Each structure stands twice: as C-alpha cells, then as structure tokens.
Amino acid sequence: DAGVIQSPRHEVTEMGQEVTLRCKPISGHDYLFWYRQTMMRGLELLIYFNNNVPIDDSGMPEDRFSAKMPNASFSTLKIQPSEPRDSAVYFCASSQTGRMNTEAFFGQGTRLTVV
Amino acid sequence: GEDVEQSLFLSVREGDSSVINCTYTDSSSTYLYWYKQEPGAGLQLLTYIFSNMDMKQDQRLTVLLNKKDKHLSLRIADTQTGDSAIYFCAESKGSGGYQKVTFGTGTKLQVIP
C-alpha cells in the first residue's frame, strides 16, 4: 500500500475562498482522522470517522469547517470561507480496529496558506 | 483530563544522549507512544509502551514509564544529526475496538554537529 495519500501538498488561497483538502486512507483501515498543526497550538484533532461515519467532531473549530467521508477510500475537509488564521498544515491519518497498539499512519500533510 | 505536555525544544550535541520528557494526566491510559516528525513529513510511530510496563528498549531508544507520576521519557543514545525532528508523545485509552489517541504538542530536537 502507498500509505495515506493527501492532496494537494500545498495550497495557497485568498481569504474568503473555499478550500477542499483530500485524503485517501490506507486500504482496510476503518478509522480516519483529520488533524491540524500550527506553531501556536501544536497538533489538534479536528474530527475522526469510523466506517465512514463521523464519530467526534468536537475539535472542528467553527461552522466554516466541514468534513465528509463518502466511502471507505476517500475523505474531504472543506473550509468555506477560508480565513488567514486557518493557515496551517492539515494531516490525515488512518488506523485499523482490533490492533491493540492502534498505530496511526499519517499522510504527508497539506500546507494551507490563506492570504 | 486528557492533557499531554512536553517541553517545546531540546538541543544536544551529536554523540550525546537526548532525553525527551512528557507528562500526561489520564491514569487510565493503556498505551503510550512516541512519534517522530521529520521536516515536511507526517508523523511516524517510533515506539510504544504498554501501560503495565516500566521500560522498553529498542536499539538506541529507551522508553521509561513512571505510572505513579504519569511521566514518560524517550532516551536516544548516541544522538545523530538525522535524529533532528519533532518528537510527539501520545497516550491512548479506551476499550473495545478503538482507543482514542491524544498527542502532546511536540518537542523539537536539534542536534548540533
């Protein structure tokens, strides 16, 4: 497997525009996580899914953020409208039920810059 | 609570040992992890320890767990420049199929040649 794949790797957009980040988890993994990393706040869990169903979205900062997982191999994180304070690196990760040590496999991240 | 705390920065000389510390608050944690993030990359699992263990050694890495004090440390022997990265401590808890993982804010390790 190629690992968790995120696209795009870099995104620069203007304030007010809609941004969509994409993630393909590792095949067979039933958990998917979206994290945001900033210098000020470190790594924050935004939302996670189990079997394509959102389980906990308490980390989503505002209604401007939304995430979907239409099938087991694809998820999106959308920001509409985007603001400069949304600038961060967004990571997607996946893991598999039944593994006692629950290792999370991370994608390479999307660096978002909102100007 | 679910706080996992780490110092932000550590600088060591090449060849010395590095010790990265972490404290957590949830005594029901089942596993504790150390992840490594190299520049421009995602996090990768380095090692983990089950909560009923005190120590785990894996080549140059030694993990020490003090459950009473809720303190976890990662020791890297003979630190190399390639060890320069951000190291994240994480804890997991839960039962059944899923264990929720909480990450610390990360410690940036700088290795000076």
mmCIF file of C-alpha atoms in Angstrom:
data_model
loop_
_atom_site.group_PDB
_atom_site.id
_atom_site.type_symbol
_atom_site.label_atom_id
_atom_site.label_comp_id
_atom_site.label_asym_id
_atom_site.label_seq_id
_atom_site.Cartn_x
_atom_site.Cartn_y
_atom_site.Cartn_z
ATOM 1 C CA ASP A 1 0.000 0.000 0.000
ATOM 2 C CA ALA A 2 1.231 3.510 -0.774
ATOM 3 C CA GLY A 3 0.260 4.816 2.631
ATOM 4 C CA VAL A 4 -2.119 7.645 3.404
ATOM 5 C CA ILE A 5 -2.286 9.986 0.438
ATOM 6 C CA GLN A 6 -3.212 13.629 0.783
ATOM 7 C CA SER A 7 -3.730 16.250 -1.877
ATOM 8 C CA PRO A 8 -2.761 18.883 -2.598
ATOM 9 C CA ARG A 9 0.601 19.078 -0.818
ATOM 10 C CA HIS A 10 0.471 22.850 -0.831
ATOM 11 C CA GLU A 11 -2.439 25.227 -1.232
ATOM 12 C CA VAL A 12 -2.358 28.998 -1.346
ATOM 13 C CA THR A 13 -5.690 30.736 -1.481
ATOM 14 C CA GLU A 14 -7.207 34.135 -0.881
ATOM 15 C CA MET A 15 -9.284 34.923 2.145
ATOM 16 C CA GLY A 16 -12.939 34.126 1.557
ATOM 17 C CA GLN A 17 -12.317 31.351 -0.934
ATOM 18 C CA GLU A 18 -13.425 27.764 -0.444
ATOM 19 C CA VAL A 19 -10.675 25.226 0.186
ATOM 20 C CA THR A 20 -11.031 21.457 -0.129
ATOM 21 C CA LEU A 21 -8.410 19.079 1.202
ATOM 22 C CA ARG A 22 -8.453 15.433 0.180
ATOM 23 C CA CYS A 23 -7.360 12.201 1.767
ATOM 24 C CA LYS A 24 -7.136 8.563 0.738
ATOM 25 C CA PRO A 25 -6.616 6.295 3.759
ATOM 26 C CA ILE A 26 -4.758 3.003 3.747
ATOM 27 C CA SER A 27 -6.924 0.259 2.302
ATOM 28 C CA GLY A 28 -8.601 -1.779 5.037
ATOM 29 C CA HIS A 29 -8.280 0.905 7.711
ATOM 30 C CA ASP A 30 -11.610 1.750 9.249
ATOM 31 C CA TYR A 31 -10.643 4.862 11.202
ATOM 32 C CA LEU A 32 -9.767 8.175 9.608
ATOM 33 C CA PHE A 33 -8.590 11.298 11.406
ATOM 34 C CA TRP A 34 -8.081 14.908 10.413
ATOM 35 C CA TYR A 35 -5.505 16.911 12.380
ATOM 36 C CA ARG A 36 -4.303 20.482 12.164
ATOM 37 C CA GLN A 37 -0.779 21.511 13.118
ATOM 38 C CA THR A 38 0.285 25.070 13.926
ATOM 39 C CA MET A 39 3.232 26.530 15.779
ATOM 40 C CA MET A 40 0.965 28.068 18.382
ATOM 41 C CA ARG A 41 -1.353 25.130 19.122
ATOM 42 C CA GLY A 42 0.632 22.088 18.090
ATOM 43 C CA LEU A 43 -1.271 19.074 16.756
ATOM 44 C CA GLU A 44 -5.037 19.267 17.159
ATOM 45 C CA LEU A 45 -7.558 16.546 16.350
ATOM 46 C CA LEU A 46 -10.351 18.083 14.296
ATOM 47 C CA ILE A 47 -12.609 15.114 13.555
ATOM 48 C CA TYR A 48 -12.488 11.370 13.164
ATOM 49 C CA PHE A 49 -14.566 8.791 11.310
ATOM 50 C CA ASN A 50 -15.223 5.104 11.893
ATOM 51 C CA ASN A 51 -16.517 3.097 8.953
ATOM 52 C CA ASN A 52 -17.207 6.377 7.117
ATOM 53 C CA VAL A 53 -19.362 7.749 9.946
ATOM 54 C CA PRO A 54 -18.245 10.889 11.826
ATOM 55 C CA ILE A 55 -17.776 9.941 15.473
ATOM 56 C CA ASP A 56 -16.350 13.041 17.131
ATOM 57 C CA ASP A 57 -16.204 16.466 15.516
ATOM 58 C CA SER A 58 -15.707 18.416 18.729
ATOM 59 C CA GLY A 59 -12.331 19.603 17.501
ATOM 60 C CA MET A 60 -13.719 21.332 14.422
ATOM 61 C CA PRO A 61 -13.075 24.997 15.170
ATOM 62 C CA GLU A 62 -16.071 26.609 13.516
ATOM 63 C CA ASP A 63 -19.007 26.000 11.214
ATOM 64 C CA ARG A 64 -16.772 27.096 8.371
ATOM 65 C CA PHE A 65 -15.129 23.691 8.658
ATOM 66 C CA SER A 66 -16.832 20.547 7.402
ATOM 67 C CA ALA A 67 -15.629 17.020 6.678
ATOM 68 C CA LYS A 68 -17.113 14.148 4.750
ATOM 69 C CA MET A 69 -16.263 10.552 4.074
ATOM 70 C CA PRO A 70 -18.489 9.318 1.241
ATOM 71 C CA ASN A 71 -16.752 5.946 1.075
ATOM 72 C CA ALA A 72 -14.007 3.921 2.720
ATOM 73 C CA SER A 73 -11.306 5.218 0.414
ATOM 74 C CA PHE A 74 -11.905 8.955 0.363
ATOM 75 C CA SER A 75 -12.428 11.872 2.718
ATOM 76 C CA THR A 76 -12.522 15.644 2.339
ATOM 77 C CA LEU A 77 -12.044 18.541 4.706
ATOM 78 C CA LYS A 78 -13.607 21.758 3.475
ATOM 79 C CA ILE A 79 -13.169 25.303 4.729
ATOM 80 C CA GLN A 80 -15.680 27.840 3.495
ATOM 81 C CA PRO A 81 -14.966 30.724 3.656
ATOM 82 C CA SER A 82 -11.281 30.478 4.459
ATOM 83 C CA GLU A 83 -9.513 32.980 6.730
ATOM 84 C CA PRO A 84 -5.814 33.762 7.275
ATOM 85 C CA ARG A 85 -5.917 32.121 10.724
ATOM 86 C CA ASP A 86 -6.752 28.828 9.032
ATOM 87 C CA SER A 87 -3.204 28.730 7.680
ATOM 88 C CA ALA A 88 -1.658 25.508 8.999
ATOM 89 C CA VAL A 89 -0.573 22.040 7.976
ATOM 90 C CA TYR A 90 -3.512 19.660 7.827
ATOM 91 C CA PHE A 91 -2.825 15.970 8.324
ATOM 92 C CA CYS A 92 -4.984 12.991 7.580
ATOM 93 C CA ALA A 93 -4.282 9.711 9.366
ATOM 94 C CA SER A 94 -5.838 6.258 9.351
ATOM 95 C CA SER A 95 -5.776 3.237 11.628
ATOM 96 C CA GLN A 96 -7.298 -0.182 11.945
ATOM 97 C CA THR A 97 -9.670 -1.623 14.562
ATOM 98 C CA GLY A 98 -8.510 -4.581 16.515
ATOM 99 C CA ARG A 99 -4.872 -3.645 16.720
ATOM 100 C CA MET A 100 -4.050 -3.299 20.368
ATOM 101 C CA ASN A 101 -1.490 -0.598 19.892
ATOM 102 C CA THR A 102 -3.645 1.422 17.483
ATOM 103 C CA GLU A 103 -0.819 2.848 15.406
ATOM 104 C CA ALA A 104 -1.952 5.821 13.377
ATOM 105 C CA PHE A 105 -0.476 6.197 9.904
ATOM 106 C CA PHE A 106 -0.144 9.786 8.780
ATOM 107 C CA GLY A 107 -0.151 11.330 5.344
ATOM 108 C CA GLN A 108 2.439 13.907 4.393
ATOM 109 C CA GLY A 109 0.058 16.761 5.063
ATOM 110 C CA THR A 110 -1.342 19.702 3.152
ATOM 111 C CA ARG A 111 0.254 23.057 3.884
ATOM 112 C CA LEU A 112 -2.502 25.640 3.604
ATOM 113 C CA THR A 113 -1.727 29.335 3.326
ATOM 114 C CA VAL A 114 -4.614 31.789 3.308
ATOM 115 C CA VAL A 115 -3.602 35.294 2.289
ATOM 116 C CA GLY B 1 -8.378 15.385 31.739
ATOM 117 C CA GLU B 2 -6.589 14.471 28.559
ATOM 118 C CA ASP B 3 -3.618 16.856 28.563
ATOM 119 C CA VAL B 4 -0.292 15.592 27.333
ATOM 120 C CA GLU B 5 2.515 18.063 27.960
ATOM 121 C CA GLN B 6 6.023 18.296 26.590
ATOM 122 C CA SER B 7 8.741 20.880 26.553
ATOM 123 C CA LEU B 8 8.945 22.647 23.224
ATOM 124 C CA PHE B 9 12.633 22.464 22.454
ATOM 125 C CA LEU B 10 15.769 20.442 23.189
ATOM 126 C CA SER B 11 19.265 20.950 21.849
ATOM 127 C CA VAL B 12 22.036 18.343 22.174
ATOM 128 C CA ARG B 13 25.467 17.724 20.703
ATOM 129 C CA GLU B 14 25.987 14.879 18.262
ATOM 130 C CA GLY B 15 27.037 11.742 20.115
ATOM 131 C CA ASP B 16 25.416 12.763 23.391
ATOM 132 C CA SER B 17 22.245 11.211 24.757
ATOM 133 C CA SER B 18 18.931 13.021 24.358
ATOM 134 C CA VAL B 19 16.120 12.720 26.865
ATOM 135 C CA ILE B 20 12.698 13.960 25.875
ATOM 136 C CA ASN B 21 10.114 14.140 28.631
ATOM 137 C CA CYS B 22 6.348 14.004 28.663
ATOM 138 C CA THR B 23 3.659 14.157 31.321
ATOM 139 C CA TYR B 24 0.088 13.032 30.931
ATOM 140 C CA THR B 25 -2.936 13.324 33.149
ATOM 141 C CA ASP B 26 -5.119 10.328 32.366
ATOM 142 C CA SER B 27 -4.288 7.393 34.621
ATOM 143 C CA SER B 28 -6.475 5.079 32.534
ATOM 144 C CA SER B 29 -4.154 5.332 29.544
ATOM 145 C CA THR B 30 -3.459 1.935 28.048
ATOM 146 C CA TYR B 31 -0.670 2.659 25.605
ATOM 147 C CA LEU B 32 1.846 5.473 25.380
ATOM 148 C CA TYR B 33 3.625 6.310 22.166
ATOM 149 C CA TRP B 34 6.460 8.267 20.725
ATOM 150 C CA TYR B 35 6.050 9.561 17.210
ATOM 151 C CA LYS B 36 8.709 11.314 15.113
ATOM 152 C CA GLN B 37 8.024 14.045 12.576
ATOM 153 C CA GLU B 38 10.802 14.914 10.174
ATOM 154 C CA PRO B 39 10.711 18.259 8.329
ATOM 155 C CA GLY B 40 7.981 18.399 5.723
ATOM 156 C CA ALA B 41 6.587 14.994 6.616
ATOM 157 C CA GLY B 42 3.810 13.426 8.624
ATOM 158 C CA LEU B 43 4.222 11.695 11.963
ATOM 159 C CA GLN B 44 5.649 8.193 12.113
ATOM 160 C CA LEU B 45 5.420 5.832 15.039
ATOM 161 C CA LEU B 46 8.824 5.331 16.673
ATOM 162 C CA THR B 47 7.937 3.104 19.573
ATOM 163 C CA TYR B 48 5.223 2.453 22.115
ATOM 164 C CA ILE B 49 4.897 1.023 25.593
ATOM 165 C CA PHE B 50 2.011 -0.750 27.273
ATOM 166 C CA SER B 51 0.910 0.897 30.484
ATOM 167 C CA ASN B 52 1.838 -2.090 32.655
ATOM 168 C CA MET B 53 5.489 -1.861 31.606
ATOM 169 C CA ASP B 54 8.190 0.309 33.165
ATOM 170 C CA MET B 55 10.749 0.248 30.410
ATOM 171 C CA LYS B 56 11.170 -0.706 26.792
ATOM 172 C CA GLN B 57 14.408 -0.704 24.837
ATOM 173 C CA ASP B 58 14.714 -0.731 21.088
ATOM 174 C CA GLN B 59 18.246 -0.258 19.738
ATOM 175 C CA ARG B 60 19.221 3.341 20.552
ATOM 176 C CA LEU B 61 15.802 4.133 22.021
ATOM 177 C CA THR B 62 14.828 3.615 25.649
ATOM 178 C CA VAL B 63 11.341 4.413 26.889
ATOM 179 C CA LEU B 64 10.771 4.833 30.604
ATOM 180 C CA LEU B 65 7.306 4.986 32.126
ATOM 181 C CA ASN B 66 6.534 6.125 35.647
ATOM 182 C CA LYS B 67 2.822 5.482 36.075
ATOM 183 C CA LYS B 68 2.699 6.905 39.564
ATOM 184 C CA ASP B 69 3.967 10.277 38.366
ATOM 185 C CA LYS B 70 2.361 9.936 34.916
ATOM 186 C CA HIS B 71 5.728 10.626 33.350
ATOM 187 C CA LEU B 72 7.076 9.191 30.114
ATOM 188 C CA SER B 73 10.521 9.727 28.671
ATOM 189 C CA LEU B 74 12.346 8.857 25.489
ATOM 190 C CA ARG B 75 16.099 8.477 25.612
ATOM 191 C CA ILE B 76 18.062 8.455 22.372
ATOM 192 C CA ALA B 77 21.588 7.151 22.819
ATOM 193 C CA ASP B 78 24.429 8.434 20.626
ATOM 194 C CA THR B 79 22.225 11.114 19.072
ATOM 195 C CA GLN B 80 22.869 11.703 15.378
ATOM 196 C CA THR B 81 22.069 14.681 13.150
ATOM 197 C CA GLY B 82 19.456 12.506 11.475
ATOM 198 C CA ASP B 83 17.582 12.394 14.769
ATOM 199 C CA SER B 84 16.765 16.099 14.418
ATOM 200 C CA ALA B 85 12.968 16.201 14.268
ATOM 201 C CA ILE B 86 9.883 16.915 16.329
ATOM 202 C CA TYR B 87 9.017 14.153 18.776
ATOM 203 C CA PHE B 88 5.426 13.699 19.906
ATOM 204 C CA CYS B 89 4.321 11.881 22.990
ATOM 205 C CA ALA B 90 0.824 10.373 22.786
ATOM 206 C CA GLU B 91 -1.473 8.377 25.016
ATOM 207 C CA SER B 92 -4.393 6.160 24.211
ATOM 208 C CA LYS B 93 -7.269 4.932 26.264
ATOM 209 C CA GLY B 94 -10.496 3.117 25.662
ATOM 210 C CA SER B 95 -11.914 -0.328 25.332
ATOM 211 C CA GLY B 96 -13.206 -2.445 22.573
ATOM 212 C CA GLY B 97 -12.022 -1.823 19.069
ATOM 213 C CA TYR B 98 -10.914 1.762 19.358
ATOM 214 C CA GLN B 99 -8.557 3.630 21.606
ATOM 215 C CA LYS B 100 -8.637 7.408 21.407
ATOM 216 C CA VAL B 101 -5.159 8.814 20.968
ATOM 217 C CA THR B 102 -4.204 12.219 22.379
ATOM 218 C CA PHE B 103 -0.987 13.850 21.211
ATOM 219 C CA GLY B 104 1.264 16.265 23.025
ATOM 220 C CA THR B 105 2.391 19.475 21.362
ATOM 221 C CA GLY B 106 5.756 18.018 20.354
ATOM 222 C CA THR B 107 9.401 18.600 21.321
ATOM 223 C CA LYS B 108 11.728 19.906 18.644
ATOM 224 C CA LEU B 109 15.095 18.170 18.942
ATOM 225 C CA GLN B 110 18.051 19.994 17.446
ATOM 226 C CA VAL B 111 21.275 18.013 17.123
ATOM 227 C CA ILE B 112 24.395 20.143 16.867
ATOM 228 C CA PRO B 113 27.236 18.586 14.859
#
